[in-house]
Amino acid sequence: MSERPIRRDFASRPADPEHWIKAADVAPEHHPGAMFTARLTIDVTPDLRGRIKVAAFLRGVTVAEMMRDLLAREFPPTSGDQP
């Protein structure tokens, strides 16, 4: 039986923390097609989750797309924010 490789880098700390922290500041042109995103986790009841999924399906979009649009409408950029 073959052994699974151990992923030591998963929880390892970076050798240079300053570089690691600033890595998110890299402009997208250095990584074509990449857009910086952050995952948002919320707790909802199973009933609400079902209603959200059905609404997204009926609209022909994914739940993620629908929620991004909803959040963008509810929290538009202010004059000091960058797009």
PDB file of N, CA and C in Angstrom:
ATOM      1  N   MET A   1       0.846  -1.172   0.000  1.00  0.00           N
ATOM      2  CA  MET A   1       0.000   0.000   0.000  1.00  0.00           C
ATOM      3  C   MET A   1       0.895   1.240   0.000  1.00  0.00           C
ATOM      4  N   SER A   2       0.539   2.204  -0.793  1.00  0.00           N
ATOM      5  CA  SER A   2       1.357   3.412  -0.847  1.00  0.00           C
ATOM      6  C   SER A   2       0.952   4.377   0.266  1.00  0.00           C
ATOM      7  N   GLU A   3       1.928   5.114   0.748  1.00  0.00           N
ATOM      8  CA  GLU A   3       1.668   6.069   1.818  1.00  0.00           C
ATOM      9  C   GLU A   3       1.275   7.408   1.229  1.00  0.00           C
ATOM     10  N   ARG A   4       0.436   8.133   1.948  1.00  0.00           N
ATOM     11  CA  ARG A   4       0.065   9.473   1.522  1.00  0.00           C
ATOM     12  C   ARG A   4       1.203  10.420   1.862  1.00  0.00           C
ATOM     13  N   PRO A   5       1.531  11.319   0.956  1.00  0.00           N
ATOM     14  CA  PRO A   5       2.595  12.267   1.262  1.00  0.00           C
ATOM     15  C   PRO A   5       2.156  13.223   2.382  1.00  0.00           C
ATOM     16  N   ILE A   6       3.073  13.566   3.224  1.00  0.00           N
ATOM     17  CA  ILE A   6       2.790  14.475   4.325  1.00  0.00           C
ATOM     18  C   ILE A   6       2.964  15.901   3.829  1.00  0.00           C
ATOM     19  N   ARG A   7       1.945  16.734   4.029  1.00  0.00           N
ATOM     20  CA  ARG A   7       2.012  18.128   3.598  1.00  0.00           C
ATOM     21  C   ARG A   7       2.491  18.958   4.772  1.00  0.00           C
ATOM     22  N   ARG A   8       3.777  19.088   4.899  1.00  0.00           N
ATOM     23  CA  ARG A   8       4.343  19.841   6.008  1.00  0.00           C
ATOM     24  C   ARG A   8       4.147  21.346   5.855  1.00  0.00           C
ATOM     25  N   ASP A   9       3.955  21.817   4.615  1.00  0.00           N
ATOM     26  CA  ASP A   9       3.839  23.252   4.401  1.00  0.00           C
ATOM     27  C   ASP A   9       2.452  23.795   4.741  1.00  0.00           C
ATOM     28  N   PHE A  10       1.473  22.937   4.981  1.00  0.00           N
ATOM     29  CA  PHE A  10       0.116  23.400   5.217  1.00  0.00           C
ATOM     30  C   PHE A  10       0.036  24.332   6.428  1.00  0.00           C
ATOM     31  N   ALA A  11       0.614  23.956   7.525  1.00  0.00           N
ATOM     32  CA  ALA A  11       0.525  24.773   8.730  1.00  0.00           C
ATOM     33  C   ALA A  11       1.873  25.374   9.126  1.00  0.00           C
ATOM     34  N   SER A  12       2.833  25.267   8.235  1.00  0.00           N
ATOM     35  CA  SER A  12       4.148  25.796   8.584  1.00  0.00           C
ATOM     36  C   SER A  12       4.151  27.317   8.516  1.00  0.00           C
ATOM     37  N   ARG A  13       4.973  27.914   9.340  1.00  0.00           N
ATOM     38  CA  ARG A  13       5.083  29.373   9.358  1.00  0.00           C
ATOM     39  C   ARG A  13       6.061  29.821   8.274  1.00  0.00           C
ATOM     40  N   PRO A  14       5.799  30.991   7.705  1.00  0.00           N
ATOM     41  CA  PRO A  14       6.719  31.480   6.675  1.00  0.00           C
ATOM     42  C   PRO A  14       8.063  31.866   7.272  1.00  0.00           C
ATOM     43  N   ALA A  15       9.107  31.694   6.495  1.00  0.00           N
ATOM     44  CA  ALA A  15      10.443  32.061   6.960  1.00  0.00           C
ATOM     45  C   ALA A  15      10.572  33.573   7.100  1.00  0.00           C
ATOM     46  N   ASP A  16       9.882  34.315   6.231  1.00  0.00           N
ATOM     47  CA  ASP A  16       9.939  35.771   6.251  1.00  0.00           C
ATOM     48  C   ASP A  16       8.517  36.312   6.420  1.00  0.00           C
ATOM     49  N   PRO A  17       8.041  36.519   7.666  1.00  0.00           N
ATOM     50  CA  PRO A  17       6.658  36.939   7.891  1.00  0.00           C
ATOM     51  C   PRO A  17       6.281  38.245   7.183  1.00  0.00           C
ATOM     52  N   GLU A  18       7.188  39.209   7.108  1.00  0.00           N
ATOM     53  CA  GLU A  18       6.874  40.475   6.448  1.00  0.00           C
ATOM     54  C   GLU A  18       6.541  40.261   4.971  1.00  0.00           C
ATOM     55  N   HIS A  19       7.323  39.424   4.307  1.00  0.00           N
ATOM     56  CA  HIS A  19       7.063  39.118   2.903  1.00  0.00           C
ATOM     57  C   HIS A  19       5.714  38.407   2.759  1.00  0.00           C
ATOM     58  N   TRP A  20       5.419  37.499   3.651  1.00  0.00           N
ATOM     59  CA  TRP A  20       4.187  36.731   3.614  1.00  0.00           C
ATOM     60  C   TRP A  20       2.977  37.648   3.811  1.00  0.00           C
ATOM     61  N   ILE A  21       3.053  38.574   4.745  1.00  0.00           N
ATOM     62  CA  ILE A  21       1.953  39.500   5.008  1.00  0.00           C
ATOM     63  C   ILE A  21       1.720  40.408   3.810  1.00  0.00           C
ATOM     64  N   LYS A  22       2.802  40.890   3.208  1.00  0.00           N
ATOM     65  CA  LYS A  22       2.687  41.813   2.087  1.00  0.00           C
ATOM     66  C   LYS A  22       2.352  41.111   0.781  1.00  0.00           C
ATOM     67  N   ALA A  23       2.349  39.792   0.753  1.00  0.00           N
ATOM     68  CA  ALA A  23       2.081  39.051  -0.474  1.00  0.00           C
ATOM     69  C   ALA A  23       0.692  39.352  -1.023  1.00  0.00           C
ATOM     70  N   ALA A  24      -0.278  39.648  -0.174  1.00  0.00           N
ATOM     71  CA  ALA A  24      -1.632  39.958  -0.630  1.00  0.00           C
ATOM     72  C   ALA A  24      -1.690  41.308  -1.326  1.00  0.00           C
ATOM     73  N   ASP A  25      -0.674  42.148  -1.160  1.00  0.00           N
ATOM     74  CA  ASP A  25      -0.638  43.460  -1.783  1.00  0.00           C
ATOM     75  C   ASP A  25      -0.125  43.424  -3.217  1.00  0.00           C
ATOM     76  N   VAL A  26       0.217  42.246  -3.728  1.00  0.00           N
ATOM     77  CA  VAL A  26       0.747  42.127  -5.081  1.00  0.00           C
ATOM     78  C   VAL A  26      -0.350  42.496  -6.069  1.00  0.00           C
ATOM     79  N   ALA A  27      -0.015  43.326  -7.017  1.00  0.00           N
ATOM     80  CA  ALA A  27      -0.990  43.777  -8.013  1.00  0.00           C
ATOM     81  C   ALA A  27      -1.421  42.615  -8.903  1.00  0.00           C
ATOM     82  N   PRO A  28      -2.692  42.606  -9.348  1.00  0.00           N
ATOM     83  CA  PRO A  28      -3.181  41.505 -10.187  1.00  0.00           C
ATOM     84  C   PRO A  28      -2.413  41.321 -11.485  1.00  0.00           C
ATOM     85  N   GLU A  29      -1.767  42.383 -12.021  1.00  0.00           N
ATOM     86  CA  GLU A  29      -1.044  42.208 -13.273  1.00  0.00           C
ATOM     87  C   GLU A  29       0.127  41.238 -13.136  1.00  0.00           C
ATOM     88  N   HIS A  30       0.590  41.006 -11.903  1.00  0.00           N
ATOM     89  CA  HIS A  30       1.655  40.022 -11.705  1.00  0.00           C
ATOM     90  C   HIS A  30       1.117  38.599 -11.807  1.00  0.00           C
ATOM     91  N   HIS A  31      -0.181  38.455 -11.591  1.00  0.00           N
ATOM     92  CA  HIS A  31      -0.840  37.153 -11.685  1.00  0.00           C
ATOM     93  C   HIS A  31      -2.050  37.319 -12.593  1.00  0.00           C
ATOM     94  N   PRO A  32      -1.873  37.208 -13.911  1.00  0.00           N
ATOM     95  CA  PRO A  32      -2.980  37.443 -14.850  1.00  0.00           C
ATOM     96  C   PRO A  32      -4.198  36.587 -14.525  1.00  0.00           C
ATOM     97  N   GLY A  33      -5.356  37.220 -14.548  1.00  0.00           N
ATOM     98  CA  GLY A  33      -6.603  36.517 -14.298  1.00  0.00           C
ATOM     99  C   GLY A  33      -6.917  36.303 -12.834  1.00  0.00           C
ATOM    100  N   ALA A  34      -5.992  36.617 -11.953  1.00  0.00           N
ATOM    101  CA  ALA A  34      -6.236  36.408 -10.528  1.00  0.00           C
ATOM    102  C   ALA A  34      -6.823  37.668  -9.908  1.00  0.00           C
ATOM    103  N   MET A  35      -7.848  37.474  -9.099  1.00  0.00           N
ATOM    104  CA  MET A  35      -8.451  38.583  -8.388  1.00  0.00           C
ATOM    105  C   MET A  35      -8.409  38.232  -6.904  1.00  0.00           C
ATOM    106  N   PHE A  36      -7.988  39.178  -6.086  1.00  0.00           N
ATOM    107  CA  PHE A  36      -7.928  38.907  -4.658  1.00  0.00           C
ATOM    108  C   PHE A  36      -9.340  38.810  -4.108  1.00  0.00           C
ATOM    109  N   THR A  37      -9.672  37.740  -3.456  1.00  0.00           N
ATOM    110  CA  THR A  37     -10.969  37.575  -2.816  1.00  0.00           C
ATOM    111  C   THR A  37     -10.753  37.071  -1.406  1.00  0.00           C
ATOM    112  N   ALA A  38     -11.765  37.215  -0.604  1.00  0.00           N
ATOM    113  CA  ALA A  38     -11.733  36.689   0.754  1.00  0.00           C
ATOM    114  C   ALA A  38     -13.021  35.924   0.995  1.00  0.00           C
ATOM    115  N   ARG A  39     -12.932  34.824   1.676  1.00  0.00           N
ATOM    116  CA  ARG A  39     -14.108  34.014   1.968  1.00  0.00           C
ATOM    117  C   ARG A  39     -14.832  34.607   3.171  1.00  0.00           C
ATOM    118  N   LEU A  40     -16.150  34.680   3.073  1.00  0.00           N
ATOM    119  CA  LEU A  40     -16.998  35.176   4.143  1.00  0.00           C
ATOM    120  C   LEU A  40     -17.903  34.036   4.571  1.00  0.00           C
ATOM    121  N   THR A  41     -17.850  33.673   5.834  1.00  0.00           N
ATOM    122  CA  THR A  41     -18.662  32.577   6.333  1.00  0.00           C
ATOM    123  C   THR A  41     -19.707  33.137   7.284  1.00  0.00           C
ATOM    124  N   ILE A  42     -20.958  32.770   7.060  1.00  0.00           N
ATOM    125  CA  ILE A  42     -22.037  33.192   7.952  1.00  0.00           C
ATOM    126  C   ILE A  42     -22.847  31.972   8.360  1.00  0.00           C
ATOM    127  N   ASP A  43     -23.475  32.056   9.509  1.00  0.00           N
ATOM    128  CA  ASP A  43     -24.340  30.983   9.981  1.00  0.00           C
ATOM    129  C   ASP A  43     -25.779  31.340   9.650  1.00  0.00           C
ATOM    130  N   VAL A  44     -26.463  30.454   8.952  1.00  0.00           N
ATOM    131  CA  VAL A  44     -27.880  30.634   8.633  1.00  0.00           C
ATOM    132  C   VAL A  44     -28.600  29.340   8.960  1.00  0.00           C
ATOM    133  N   THR A  45     -29.895  29.441   9.138  1.00  0.00           N
ATOM    134  CA  THR A  45     -30.683  28.247   9.416  1.00  0.00           C
ATOM    135  C   THR A  45     -30.756  27.395   8.153  1.00  0.00           C
ATOM    136  N   PRO A  46     -30.974  26.110   8.312  1.00  0.00           N
ATOM    137  CA  PRO A  46     -31.125  25.261   7.122  1.00  0.00           C
ATOM    138  C   PRO A  46     -32.265  25.738   6.220  1.00  0.00           C
ATOM    139  N   ASP A  47     -33.356  26.250   6.807  1.00  0.00           N
ATOM    140  CA  ASP A  47     -34.483  26.749   6.017  1.00  0.00           C
ATOM    141  C   ASP A  47     -34.061  27.941   5.157  1.00  0.00           C
ATOM    142  N   LEU A  48     -33.347  28.898   5.747  1.00  0.00           N
ATOM    143  CA  LEU A  48     -32.892  30.062   4.993  1.00  0.00           C
ATOM    144  C   LEU A  48     -31.896  29.647   3.916  1.00  0.00           C
ATOM    145  N   ARG A  49     -31.009  28.737   4.231  1.00  0.00           N
ATOM    146  CA  ARG A  49     -30.045  28.248   3.247  1.00  0.00           C
ATOM    147  C   ARG A  49     -30.760  27.649   2.053  1.00  0.00           C
ATOM    148  N   GLY A  50     -31.808  26.879   2.322  1.00  0.00           N
ATOM    149  CA  GLY A  50     -32.582  26.286   1.238  1.00  0.00           C
ATOM    150  C   GLY A  50     -33.261  27.347   0.383  1.00  0.00           C
ATOM    151  N   ARG A  51     -33.828  28.363   1.010  1.00  0.00           N
ATOM    152  CA  ARG A  51     -34.493  29.433   0.258  1.00  0.00           C
ATOM    153  C   ARG A  51     -33.494  30.195  -0.602  1.00  0.00           C
ATOM    154  N   ILE A  52     -32.303  30.423  -0.064  1.00  0.00           N
ATOM    155  CA  ILE A  52     -31.259  31.128  -0.828  1.00  0.00           C
ATOM    156  C   ILE A  52     -30.854  30.303  -2.050  1.00  0.00           C
ATOM    157  N   LYS A  53     -30.651  29.008  -1.848  1.00  0.00           N
ATOM    158  CA  LYS A  53     -30.243  28.146  -2.957  1.00  0.00           C
ATOM    159  C   LYS A  53     -31.318  28.072  -4.040  1.00  0.00           C
ATOM    160  N   VAL A  54     -32.576  27.980  -3.642  1.00  0.00           N
ATOM    161  CA  VAL A  54     -33.666  27.924  -4.616  1.00  0.00           C
ATOM    162  C   VAL A  54     -33.746  29.240  -5.378  1.00  0.00           C
ATOM    163  N   ALA A  55     -33.636  30.365  -4.666  1.00  0.00           N
ATOM    164  CA  ALA A  55     -33.688  31.677  -5.328  1.00  0.00           C
ATOM    165  C   ALA A  55     -32.561  31.811  -6.347  1.00  0.00           C
ATOM    166  N   ALA A  56     -31.367  31.381  -5.991  1.00  0.00           N
ATOM    167  CA  ALA A  56     -30.239  31.456  -6.918  1.00  0.00           C
ATOM    168  C   ALA A  56     -30.496  30.573  -8.139  1.00  0.00           C
ATOM    169  N   PHE A  57     -30.999  29.375  -7.913  1.00  0.00           N
ATOM    170  CA  PHE A  57     -31.287  28.468  -9.018  1.00  0.00           C
ATOM    171  C   PHE A  57     -32.319  29.074  -9.965  1.00  0.00           C
ATOM    172  N   LEU A  58     -33.385  29.632  -9.404  1.00  0.00           N
ATOM    173  CA  LEU A  58     -34.437  30.229 -10.224  1.00  0.00           C
ATOM    174  C   LEU A  58     -33.931  31.427 -11.021  1.00  0.00           C
ATOM    175  N   ARG A  59     -32.933  32.109 -10.493  1.00  0.00           N
ATOM    176  CA  ARG A  59     -32.348  33.267 -11.192  1.00  0.00           C
ATOM    177  C   ARG A  59     -31.254  32.856 -12.174  1.00  0.00           C
ATOM    178  N   GLY A  60     -30.886  31.596 -12.130  1.00  0.00           N
ATOM    179  CA  GLY A  60     -29.866  31.101 -13.051  1.00  0.00           C
ATOM    180  C   GLY A  60     -28.453  31.530 -12.708  1.00  0.00           C
ATOM    181  N   VAL A  61     -28.200  31.746 -11.422  1.00  0.00           N
ATOM    182  CA  VAL A  61     -26.869  32.147 -10.963  1.00  0.00           C
ATOM    183  C   VAL A  61     -26.449  31.244  -9.814  1.00  0.00           C
ATOM    184  N   THR A  62     -25.196  31.337  -9.448  1.00  0.00           N
ATOM    185  CA  THR A  62     -24.736  30.587  -8.281  1.00  0.00           C
ATOM    186  C   THR A  62     -25.077  31.381  -7.025  1.00  0.00           C
ATOM    187  N   VAL A  63     -25.087  30.699  -5.899  1.00  0.00           N
ATOM    188  CA  VAL A  63     -25.338  31.381  -4.626  1.00  0.00           C
ATOM    189  C   VAL A  63     -24.257  32.439  -4.394  1.00  0.00           C
ATOM    190  N   ALA A  64     -23.023  32.118  -4.722  1.00  0.00           N
ATOM    191  CA  ALA A  64     -21.930  33.069  -4.518  1.00  0.00           C
ATOM    192  C   ALA A  64     -22.141  34.333  -5.342  1.00  0.00           C
ATOM    193  N   GLU A  65     -22.522  34.174  -6.611  1.00  0.00           N
ATOM    194  CA  GLU A  65     -22.760  35.346  -7.463  1.00  0.00           C
ATOM    195  C   GLU A  65     -23.904  36.190  -6.910  1.00  0.00           C
ATOM    196  N   MET A  66     -24.984  35.526  -6.508  1.00  0.00           N
ATOM    197  CA  MET A  66     -26.139  36.239  -5.985  1.00  0.00           C
ATOM    198  C   MET A  66     -25.786  36.989  -4.702  1.00  0.00           C
ATOM    199  N   MET A  67     -25.025  36.356  -3.830  1.00  0.00           N
ATOM    200  CA  MET A  67     -24.661  36.997  -2.566  1.00  0.00           C
ATOM    201  C   MET A  67     -23.682  38.149  -2.791  1.00  0.00           C
ATOM    202  N   ARG A  68     -22.751  38.002  -3.750  1.00  0.00           N
ATOM    203  CA  ARG A  68     -21.841  39.111  -4.067  1.00  0.00           C
ATOM    204  C   ARG A  68     -22.617  40.318  -4.558  1.00  0.00           C
ATOM    205  N   ASP A  69     -23.599  40.098  -5.438  1.00  0.00           N
ATOM    206  CA  ASP A  69     -24.418  41.199  -5.944  1.00  0.00           C
ATOM    207  C   ASP A  69     -25.213  41.853  -4.816  1.00  0.00           C
ATOM    208  N   LEU A  70     -25.789  41.030  -3.942  1.00  0.00           N
ATOM    209  CA  LEU A  70     -26.561  41.552  -2.818  1.00  0.00           C
ATOM    210  C   LEU A  70     -25.686  42.414  -1.908  1.00  0.00           C
ATOM    211  N   LEU A  71     -24.511  41.911  -1.578  1.00  0.00           N
ATOM    212  CA  LEU A  71     -23.611  42.665  -0.698  1.00  0.00           C
ATOM    213  C   LEU A  71     -23.109  43.937  -1.373  1.00  0.00           C
ATOM    214  N   ALA A  72     -22.854  43.877  -2.672  1.00  0.00           N
ATOM    215  CA  ALA A  72     -22.405  45.068  -3.389  1.00  0.00           C
ATOM    216  C   ALA A  72     -23.492  46.141  -3.401  1.00  0.00           C
ATOM    217  N   ARG A  73     -24.768  45.737  -3.538  1.00  0.00           N
ATOM    218  CA  ARG A  73     -25.873  46.698  -3.505  1.00  0.00           C
ATOM    219  C   ARG A  73     -26.048  47.290  -2.111  1.00  0.00           C
ATOM    220  N   GLU A  74     -25.946  46.458  -1.091  1.00  0.00           N
ATOM    221  CA  GLU A  74     -26.170  46.902   0.275  1.00  0.00           C
ATOM    222  C   GLU A  74     -25.013  47.729   0.836  1.00  0.00           C
ATOM    223  N   PHE A  75     -23.812  47.459   0.346  1.00  0.00           N
ATOM    224  CA  PHE A  75     -22.626  48.135   0.846  1.00  0.00           C
ATOM    225  C   PHE A  75     -21.814  48.701  -0.327  1.00  0.00           C
ATOM    226  N   PRO A  76     -22.348  49.746  -0.987  1.00  0.00           N
ATOM    227  CA  PRO A  76     -21.620  50.322  -2.124  1.00  0.00           C
ATOM    228  C   PRO A  76     -20.342  50.996  -1.646  1.00  0.00           C
ATOM    229  N   PRO A  77     -19.360  51.110  -2.548  1.00  0.00           N
ATOM    230  CA  PRO A  77     -18.107  51.782  -2.160  1.00  0.00           C
ATOM    231  C   PRO A  77     -18.376  53.232  -1.781  1.00  0.00           C
ATOM    232  N   THR A  78     -17.692  53.714  -0.776  1.00  0.00           N
ATOM    233  CA  THR A  78     -17.799  55.110  -0.409  1.00  0.00           C
ATOM    234  C   THR A  78     -16.764  55.886  -1.195  1.00  0.00           C
ATOM    235  N   SER A  79     -16.808  57.202  -1.115  1.00  0.00           N
ATOM    236  CA  SER A  79     -15.918  58.032  -1.937  1.00  0.00           C
ATOM    237  C   SER A  79     -14.438  57.732  -1.699  1.00  0.00           C
ATOM    238  N   GLY A  80     -14.059  57.295  -0.516  1.00  0.00           N
ATOM    239  CA  GLY A  80     -12.656  57.017  -0.218  1.00  0.00           C
ATOM    240  C   GLY A  80     -12.225  55.614  -0.564  1.00  0.00           C
ATOM    241  N   ASP A  81     -13.184  54.734  -0.847  1.00  0.00           N
ATOM    242  CA  ASP A  81     -12.855  53.340  -1.174  1.00  0.00           C
ATOM    243  C   ASP A  81     -12.340  53.223  -2.590  1.00  0.00           C
ATOM    244  N   GLN A  82     -11.527  52.209  -2.812  1.00  0.00           N
ATOM    245  CA  GLN A  82     -11.054  51.913  -4.154  1.00  0.00           C
ATOM    246  C   GLN A  82     -11.952  50.844  -4.743  1.00  0.00           C
ATOM    247  N   PRO A  83     -12.201  50.868  -6.054  1.00  0.00           N
ATOM    248  CA  PRO A  83     -13.100  49.885  -6.682  1.00  0.00           C
ATOM    249  C   PRO A  83     -12.607  48.477  -6.589  1.00  0.00           C
TER     250      PRO A  83
END
